[in-house]
Amino acid sequence: MRIGVIGTGRIGTIHARTLSRHRDVGSLILTDADPARAQELAHRLGETAAPGVDEIFRWGVDAVVITTATAAHAELIGRAARSGLPVFCEKPIALDLPGTLQALAEVEAAGTILQMGFQRRFDAGYAGAREAVRSGRLGRLHTVRALTCDQAPPPAAWLPLSGGLFRDTLIHDFDVLRWVTGREVTDVYATGSDAGPALFREAGDVGTAAALLTLDDGTLATATATRLNGAGYDVRMELAGEADTVVVGLDDRTPVASTEPTGPPPADKPWSGFLERFGAAYEAELSAFVQVLLGGRPNPCDGGEALQALRIAEACETSRRERRPVRLAEVPDRGRPSYD
């Protein structure tokens, strides 16, 4: 099996390393907007570098992994679909609904595979929470609290390209909320604050955000995020039911200090970022993609799942901007108009 990897930045390098040592992957072709970067990684891995995207398709591959800047995702997904190639793509498909829907339409017309990179679905903690909910251990689920806190903000030049805190960061929480609970979001009320460093205001973004979400069975969920959490990288989900409560992401590296006299001590080595916290999950999602290619399992996260997470993010951004509750029914789904 020969796989083309388009984009060799941080996450592209991680994925290339994972695929290069996978027993069912024969070889890789790597390319990047910076050809020297792709060449250097190919040399280290003993793989082949291509001067550009055209060569990926012309030289012949069995599948494509897309880890480029977000703005290129939709066009590359469409090109791969038209070439009849299965695709693994880092989230999101696009930063807007029209681009997302167009790419999905091309995949569906071609009948090809699109697996999206929502790695939390492959994390042991979130999988355990899903089992706790689905098994009935928690009883009736009444409250979910999710949070994602980056230790330090991204480069200022990248913020205007990110799509904003809801589409870029909290979209992971929205996806895994649906996956863990098996429920759909019906209504959101969201807000954000740009009271931190000026780079957020200059980018038209917020540095901290919060959303209240109502699920279709009446469960209430909150999702909060910040780009500046000096204690460390903190990603958790708490699920409370009438019979029990469980927490994802609470371990000896969680960057939380208790003020209770008998509370646990602060983490000696708090998580520093997503690549470290979710390293095993990133490997597992690529292994799953290879299994999908071999016909050994169904697609665990198709483009439709990414669309639903984006719809929630869009609803939250509308709510923040217009300062009002927003129904998910107001956000188009599969190109259909919104409805009352």
Tab-separated table of C-alpha atoms in Angstrom:
chain	number	residue	atom	x	y	z
A	1	MET	CA	0.000	0.000	0.000
A	2	ARG	CA	1.337	3.411	-1.012
A	3	ILE	CA	-0.009	6.522	0.737
A	4	GLY	CA	0.487	10.166	-0.150
A	5	VAL	CA	0.872	12.599	2.752
A	6	ILE	CA	0.136	16.212	1.802
A	7	GLY	CA	1.511	18.563	4.444
A	8	THR	CA	4.521	17.845	6.648
A	9	GLY	CA	4.103	20.333	9.478
A	10	ARG	CA	3.644	19.259	13.102
A	11	ILE	CA	0.703	16.897	12.696
A	12	GLY	CA	1.774	15.801	9.206
A	13	THR	CA	5.124	14.706	10.615
A	14	ILE	CA	3.382	12.706	13.366
A	15	HIS	CA	1.109	10.990	10.840
A	16	ALA	CA	3.967	10.264	8.434
A	17	ARG	CA	5.981	8.631	11.211
A	18	THR	CA	3.007	6.501	12.234
A	19	LEU	CA	2.308	5.354	8.675
A	20	SER	CA	5.975	4.792	7.820
A	21	ARG	CA	6.318	2.145	10.522
A	22	HIS	CA	2.913	0.544	9.974
A	23	ARG	CA	3.299	-3.059	8.832
A	24	ASP	CA	0.542	-2.768	6.219
A	25	VAL	CA	1.908	0.397	4.577
A	26	GLY	CA	4.563	-0.262	1.977
A	27	SER	CA	5.698	3.284	1.233
A	28	LEU	CA	4.867	6.974	1.458
A	29	ILE	CA	5.126	9.955	-0.854
A	30	LEU	CA	5.427	13.210	1.076
A	31	THR	CA	4.881	16.748	-0.148
A	32	ASP	CA	4.544	20.172	1.416
A	33	ALA	CA	4.220	23.835	0.454
A	34	ASP	CA	7.830	23.970	1.646
A	35	PRO	CA	9.503	21.274	-0.507
A	36	ALA	CA	12.656	21.313	1.608
A	37	ARG	CA	10.660	20.404	4.701
A	38	ALA	CA	9.072	17.428	2.924
A	39	GLN	CA	12.458	16.357	1.568
A	40	GLU	CA	14.057	16.476	5.009
A	41	LEU	CA	11.279	14.379	6.593
A	42	ALA	CA	11.339	11.878	3.723
A	43	HIS	CA	15.093	11.476	4.188
A	44	ARG	CA	14.688	10.811	7.919
A	45	LEU	CA	11.940	8.251	7.352
A	46	GLY	CA	13.432	6.573	4.297
A	47	GLU	CA	10.464	7.592	2.159
A	48	THR	CA	10.003	9.565	-1.084
A	49	ALA	CA	9.437	13.317	-1.358
A	50	ALA	CA	7.450	14.859	-4.198
A	51	PRO	CA	7.977	18.445	-5.412
A	52	GLY	CA	4.245	19.200	-5.295
A	53	VAL	CA	0.681	17.937	-4.977
A	54	ASP	CA	0.401	17.178	-8.701
A	55	GLU	CA	3.070	14.499	-8.386
A	56	ILE	CA	1.185	12.816	-5.543
A	57	PHE	CA	-1.681	12.116	-7.908
A	58	ARG	CA	0.434	11.550	-11.027
A	59	TRP	CA	2.902	9.099	-9.472
A	60	GLY	CA	0.103	6.923	-8.139
A	61	VAL	CA	-1.002	6.285	-4.560
A	62	ASP	CA	-3.668	4.109	-2.941
A	63	ALA	CA	-4.863	6.771	-0.501
A	64	VAL	CA	-4.167	10.336	0.593
A	65	VAL	CA	-3.624	11.865	4.032
A	66	ILE	CA	-4.291	15.628	4.133
A	67	THR	CA	-2.602	17.671	6.864
A	68	THR	CA	-2.181	20.999	5.065
A	69	ALA	CA	-3.439	24.403	6.153
A	70	THR	CA	-7.221	24.311	6.520
A	71	ALA	CA	-7.843	26.532	3.497
A	72	ALA	CA	-6.602	23.741	1.194
A	73	HIS	CA	-8.599	20.860	2.698
A	74	ALA	CA	-11.803	21.079	0.667
A	75	GLU	CA	-10.072	21.407	-2.714
A	76	LEU	CA	-7.746	18.487	-1.966
A	77	ILE	CA	-10.626	16.305	-0.741
A	78	GLY	CA	-12.479	17.034	-3.979
A	79	ARG	CA	-9.428	16.293	-6.099
A	80	ALA	CA	-8.842	12.986	-4.336
A	81	ALA	CA	-12.506	12.049	-4.704
A	82	ARG	CA	-12.418	12.761	-8.419
A	83	SER	CA	-9.329	10.527	-8.612
A	84	GLY	CA	-11.184	7.733	-6.817
A	85	LEU	CA	-8.869	7.869	-3.792
A	86	PRO	CA	-9.761	7.325	-0.122
A	87	VAL	CA	-8.829	10.265	2.116
A	88	PHE	CA	-7.900	10.847	5.726
A	89	CYS	CA	-8.157	14.577	6.490
A	90	GLU	CA	-7.428	16.571	9.592
A	91	LYS	CA	-10.398	18.616	10.795
A	92	PRO	CA	-12.133	20.620	9.545
A	93	ILE	CA	-13.218	19.941	5.972
A	94	ALA	CA	-13.533	23.703	5.523
A	95	LEU	CA	-14.074	26.755	7.703
A	96	ASP	CA	-17.542	27.395	6.281
A	97	LEU	CA	-20.637	25.378	5.471
A	98	PRO	CA	-20.660	25.927	1.673
A	99	GLY	CA	-17.090	24.626	1.332
A	100	THR	CA	-17.863	21.683	3.591
A	101	LEU	CA	-21.036	20.756	1.728
A	102	GLN	CA	-19.319	21.008	-1.665
A	103	ALA	CA	-16.513	18.678	-0.592
A	104	LEU	CA	-18.983	16.185	0.878
A	105	ALA	CA	-20.994	16.253	-2.343
A	106	GLU	CA	-17.876	15.343	-4.331
A	107	VAL	CA	-17.046	12.463	-1.998
A	108	GLU	CA	-20.597	11.152	-2.180
A	109	ALA	CA	-20.739	11.478	-5.972
A	110	ALA	CA	-17.467	9.561	-6.309
A	111	GLY	CA	-18.429	6.942	-3.727
A	112	THR	CA	-15.044	7.247	-2.030
A	113	ILE	CA	-13.980	7.201	1.626
A	114	LEU	CA	-13.387	10.302	3.734
A	115	GLN	CA	-12.239	9.740	7.315
A	116	MET	CA	-11.928	12.846	9.479
A	117	GLY	CA	-9.259	13.418	12.113
A	118	PHE	CA	-11.217	13.815	15.336
A	119	GLN	CA	-8.653	11.998	17.432
A	120	ARG	CA	-10.514	12.187	20.753
A	121	ARG	CA	-12.743	9.361	19.517
A	122	PHE	CA	-9.639	7.157	19.818
A	123	ASP	CA	-8.600	8.285	23.298
A	124	ALA	CA	-8.996	5.673	26.059
A	125	GLY	CA	-10.610	8.140	28.458
A	126	TYR	CA	-13.318	9.258	26.051
A	127	ALA	CA	-13.945	5.660	24.994
A	128	GLY	CA	-14.437	4.768	28.658
A	129	ALA	CA	-16.894	7.627	29.085
A	130	ARG	CA	-18.854	6.484	26.044
A	131	GLU	CA	-19.078	2.983	27.499
A	132	ALA	CA	-20.203	4.376	30.871
A	133	VAL	CA	-23.030	6.285	29.174
A	134	ARG	CA	-24.080	3.533	26.769
A	135	SER	CA	-23.984	0.762	29.411
A	136	GLY	CA	-26.355	2.632	31.699
A	137	ARG	CA	-23.780	2.915	34.487
A	138	LEU	CA	-24.507	6.627	34.923
A	139	GLY	CA	-28.269	6.233	34.880
A	140	ARG	CA	-30.061	9.111	33.211
A	141	LEU	CA	-27.427	11.559	32.059
A	142	HIS	CA	-28.346	15.084	33.126
A	143	THR	CA	-25.168	17.192	32.866
A	144	VAL	CA	-21.989	17.224	30.760
A	145	ARG	CA	-19.117	19.670	31.303
A	146	ALA	CA	-16.378	19.843	28.676
A	147	LEU	CA	-13.318	22.060	28.488
A	148	THR	CA	-10.281	22.592	26.291
A	149	CYS	CA	-7.513	24.894	27.506
A	150	ASP	CA	-4.339	25.585	25.543
A	151	GLN	CA	-1.290	26.453	27.607
A	152	ALA	CA	-0.167	29.218	25.237
A	153	PRO	CA	-1.782	30.982	22.276
A	154	PRO	CA	-0.880	30.083	18.694
A	155	PRO	CA	1.136	32.481	16.495
A	156	ALA	CA	-0.673	35.771	15.921
A	157	ALA	CA	-0.438	35.402	12.132
A	158	TRP	CA	-2.335	32.105	12.286
A	159	LEU	CA	-5.320	33.321	14.311
A	160	PRO	CA	-7.147	35.078	11.427
A	161	LEU	CA	-6.886	31.830	9.424
A	162	SER	CA	-8.113	29.531	12.206
A	163	GLY	CA	-11.837	30.143	11.871
A	164	GLY	CA	-12.119	31.253	15.478
A	165	LEU	CA	-12.190	29.512	18.831
A	166	PHE	CA	-15.479	27.681	18.253
A	167	ARG	CA	-14.560	26.283	14.816
A	168	ASP	CA	-10.904	25.588	15.568
A	169	THR	CA	-10.810	24.388	19.183
A	170	LEU	CA	-14.247	23.697	20.616
A	171	ILE	CA	-15.222	21.770	17.495
A	172	HIS	CA	-13.377	18.816	19.079
A	173	ASP	CA	-15.581	19.075	22.171
A	174	PHE	CA	-18.708	19.314	20.022
A	175	ASP	CA	-17.749	16.198	18.060
A	176	VAL	CA	-16.853	14.103	21.071
A	177	LEU	CA	-19.968	15.267	22.937
A	178	ARG	CA	-22.104	13.721	20.185
A	179	TRP	CA	-19.911	10.607	20.048
A	180	VAL	CA	-19.888	9.949	23.795
A	181	THR	CA	-23.559	10.661	24.475
A	182	GLY	CA	-25.108	9.447	21.232
A	183	ARG	CA	-27.347	12.516	21.276
A	184	GLU	CA	-27.737	15.573	19.046
A	185	VAL	CA	-27.490	19.239	20.033
A	186	THR	CA	-30.739	21.134	19.503
A	187	ASP	CA	-30.008	24.600	20.928
A	188	VAL	CA	-26.952	26.664	21.895
A	189	TYR	CA	-26.240	29.885	23.745
A	190	ALA	CA	-22.634	31.054	23.500
A	191	THR	CA	-20.424	33.964	24.406
A	192	GLY	CA	-16.753	34.878	24.329
A	193	SER	CA	-14.228	37.292	25.752
A	194	ASP	CA	-11.342	39.099	24.079
A	195	ALA	CA	-10.158	40.658	27.346
A	196	GLY	CA	-6.776	38.940	27.144
A	197	PRO	CA	-3.823	39.802	24.891
A	198	ALA	CA	-4.472	42.175	21.994
A	199	LEU	CA	-3.704	39.529	19.335
A	200	PHE	CA	-7.196	38.045	19.740
A	201	ARG	CA	-8.957	41.370	19.232
A	202	GLU	CA	-6.717	42.160	16.268
A	203	ALA	CA	-7.708	38.838	14.681
A	204	GLY	CA	-11.414	39.422	15.315
A	205	ASP	CA	-11.411	36.381	17.611
A	206	VAL	CA	-11.865	35.713	21.316
A	207	GLY	CA	-9.339	34.151	23.681
A	208	THR	CA	-11.934	32.545	25.944
A	209	ALA	CA	-15.368	31.157	25.085
A	210	ALA	CA	-18.264	29.346	26.731
A	211	ALA	CA	-21.334	27.625	25.345
A	212	LEU	CA	-24.445	26.141	26.899
A	213	LEU	CA	-25.862	23.350	24.761
A	214	THR	CA	-29.160	21.494	25.082
A	215	LEU	CA	-29.229	17.909	23.803
A	216	ASP	CA	-32.241	16.268	22.226
A	217	ASP	CA	-33.040	14.256	25.371
A	218	GLY	CA	-32.910	17.303	27.666
A	219	THR	CA	-29.342	16.775	28.888
A	220	LEU	CA	-27.539	20.077	29.466
A	221	ALA	CA	-23.905	20.490	28.441
A	222	THR	CA	-21.377	23.254	28.840
A	223	ALA	CA	-18.267	23.606	26.694
A	224	THR	CA	-15.559	26.143	27.523
A	225	ALA	CA	-12.193	26.932	25.994
A	226	THR	CA	-9.282	29.297	26.368
A	227	ARG	CA	-6.086	29.832	24.440
A	228	LEU	CA	-4.079	30.957	27.454
A	229	ASN	CA	-4.014	28.530	30.411
A	230	GLY	CA	-0.610	28.987	31.999
A	231	ALA	CA	-0.896	25.934	34.270
A	232	GLY	CA	-0.730	23.588	31.263
A	233	TYR	CA	-2.774	21.926	28.529
A	234	ASP	CA	-6.080	20.871	30.060
A	235	VAL	CA	-8.745	18.816	28.272
A	236	ARG	CA	-11.492	17.202	30.338
A	237	MET	CA	-15.089	16.038	30.195
A	238	GLU	CA	-17.295	15.390	33.213
A	239	LEU	CA	-20.481	13.380	32.778
A	240	ALA	CA	-22.996	13.345	35.629
A	241	GLY	CA	-25.985	11.047	35.786
A	242	GLU	CA	-28.593	10.099	38.350
A	243	ALA	CA	-26.555	7.003	39.302
A	244	ASP	CA	-22.878	7.956	38.906
A	245	THR	CA	-20.383	10.542	37.639
A	246	VAL	CA	-17.218	9.998	35.567
A	247	VAL	CA	-14.436	12.312	34.402
A	248	VAL	CA	-12.224	12.142	31.306
A	249	GLY	CA	-8.759	13.680	31.513
A	250	LEU	CA	-8.257	13.570	35.283
A	251	ASP	CA	-4.867	12.025	36.018
A	252	ASP	CA	-1.498	12.809	37.582
A	253	ARG	CA	-0.691	15.232	34.745
A	254	THR	CA	-3.885	17.286	34.852
A	255	PRO	CA	-2.836	20.929	35.439
A	256	VAL	CA	-5.188	21.561	38.353
A	257	ALA	CA	-4.250	22.377	41.951
A	258	SER	CA	-6.633	21.733	44.842
A	259	THR	CA	-7.113	24.288	47.625
A	260	GLU	CA	-8.388	21.608	49.995
A	261	PRO	CA	-6.029	20.613	52.834
A	262	THR	CA	-6.373	16.932	51.929
A	263	GLY	CA	-6.570	17.428	48.168
A	264	PRO	CA	-4.168	15.828	45.673
A	265	PRO	CA	-0.857	17.587	44.996
A	266	PRO	CA	-0.306	19.624	41.819
A	267	ALA	CA	0.918	17.715	38.767
A	268	ASP	CA	4.700	17.368	38.652
A	269	LYS	CA	4.709	17.354	34.852
A	270	PRO	CA	1.482	18.838	33.460
A	271	TRP	CA	0.507	18.227	29.844
A	272	SER	CA	2.129	20.777	27.539
A	273	GLY	CA	0.018	20.393	24.395
A	274	PHE	CA	-2.298	18.296	22.257
A	275	LEU	CA	0.422	16.270	20.513
A	276	GLU	CA	1.656	14.995	23.871
A	277	ARG	CA	-1.761	14.509	25.504
A	278	PHE	CA	-3.275	12.686	22.524
A	279	GLY	CA	-0.204	10.953	21.087
A	280	ALA	CA	-1.675	7.452	21.397
A	281	ALA	CA	-5.012	8.590	19.951
A	282	TYR	CA	-3.307	10.071	16.873
A	283	GLU	CA	-1.610	6.741	16.217
A	284	ALA	CA	-4.848	4.825	16.742
A	285	GLU	CA	-6.848	6.918	14.265
A	286	LEU	CA	-4.253	6.347	11.517
A	287	SER	CA	-4.193	2.625	12.266
A	288	ALA	CA	-7.977	2.680	11.951
A	289	PHE	CA	-7.672	4.396	8.562
A	290	VAL	CA	-5.376	1.638	7.317
A	291	GLN	CA	-7.882	-0.939	8.547
A	292	VAL	CA	-10.641	0.886	6.677
A	293	LEU	CA	-8.536	0.807	3.495
A	294	LEU	CA	-8.021	-2.931	3.921
A	295	GLY	CA	-11.743	-3.513	4.411
A	296	GLY	CA	-11.265	-4.589	8.005
A	297	ARG	CA	-13.608	-2.079	9.643
A	298	PRO	CA	-16.181	0.588	8.749
A	299	ASN	CA	-15.259	4.257	8.604
A	300	PRO	CA	-15.192	5.432	12.256
A	301	CYS	CA	-15.657	9.156	11.514
A	302	ASP	CA	-16.910	10.151	8.093
A	303	GLY	CA	-17.429	13.594	6.635
A	304	GLY	CA	-21.015	13.742	7.841
A	305	GLU	CA	-19.751	13.656	11.420
A	306	ALA	CA	-17.462	16.606	10.705
A	307	LEU	CA	-20.398	18.506	9.204
A	308	GLN	CA	-22.471	18.080	12.350
A	309	ALA	CA	-19.634	19.332	14.581
A	310	LEU	CA	-19.198	22.349	12.304
A	311	ARG	CA	-22.918	23.097	12.434
A	312	ILE	CA	-22.706	23.307	16.227
A	313	ALA	CA	-19.661	25.583	15.967
A	314	GLU	CA	-21.489	27.786	13.440
A	315	ALA	CA	-24.500	28.027	15.731
A	316	CYS	CA	-22.245	29.023	18.640
A	317	GLU	CA	-20.485	31.684	16.592
A	318	THR	CA	-23.849	33.102	15.485
A	319	SER	CA	-25.026	33.096	19.094
A	320	ARG	CA	-21.889	34.910	20.276
A	321	ARG	CA	-22.088	37.495	17.517
A	322	GLU	CA	-25.832	38.150	17.752
A	323	ARG	CA	-26.122	37.653	21.529
A	324	ARG	CA	-29.056	35.256	21.331
A	325	PRO	CA	-29.930	31.564	21.614
A	326	VAL	CA	-29.629	29.688	18.313
A	327	ARG	CA	-31.429	26.524	17.271
A	328	LEU	CA	-29.397	24.010	15.269
A	329	ALA	CA	-32.319	23.901	12.863
A	330	GLU	CA	-31.256	27.382	11.730
A	331	VAL	CA	-27.953	26.016	10.389
A	332	PRO	CA	-28.170	24.300	6.967
A	333	ASP	CA	-27.575	20.546	6.835
A	334	ARG	CA	-26.583	18.783	3.593
A	335	GLY	CA	-27.505	21.854	1.575
A	336	ARG	CA	-31.128	21.936	2.756
A	337	PRO	CA	-32.446	25.354	3.772
A	338	SER	CA	-32.945	26.150	7.457
A	339	TYR	CA	-36.398	25.556	8.861
A	340	ASP	CA	-38.537	26.563	11.848
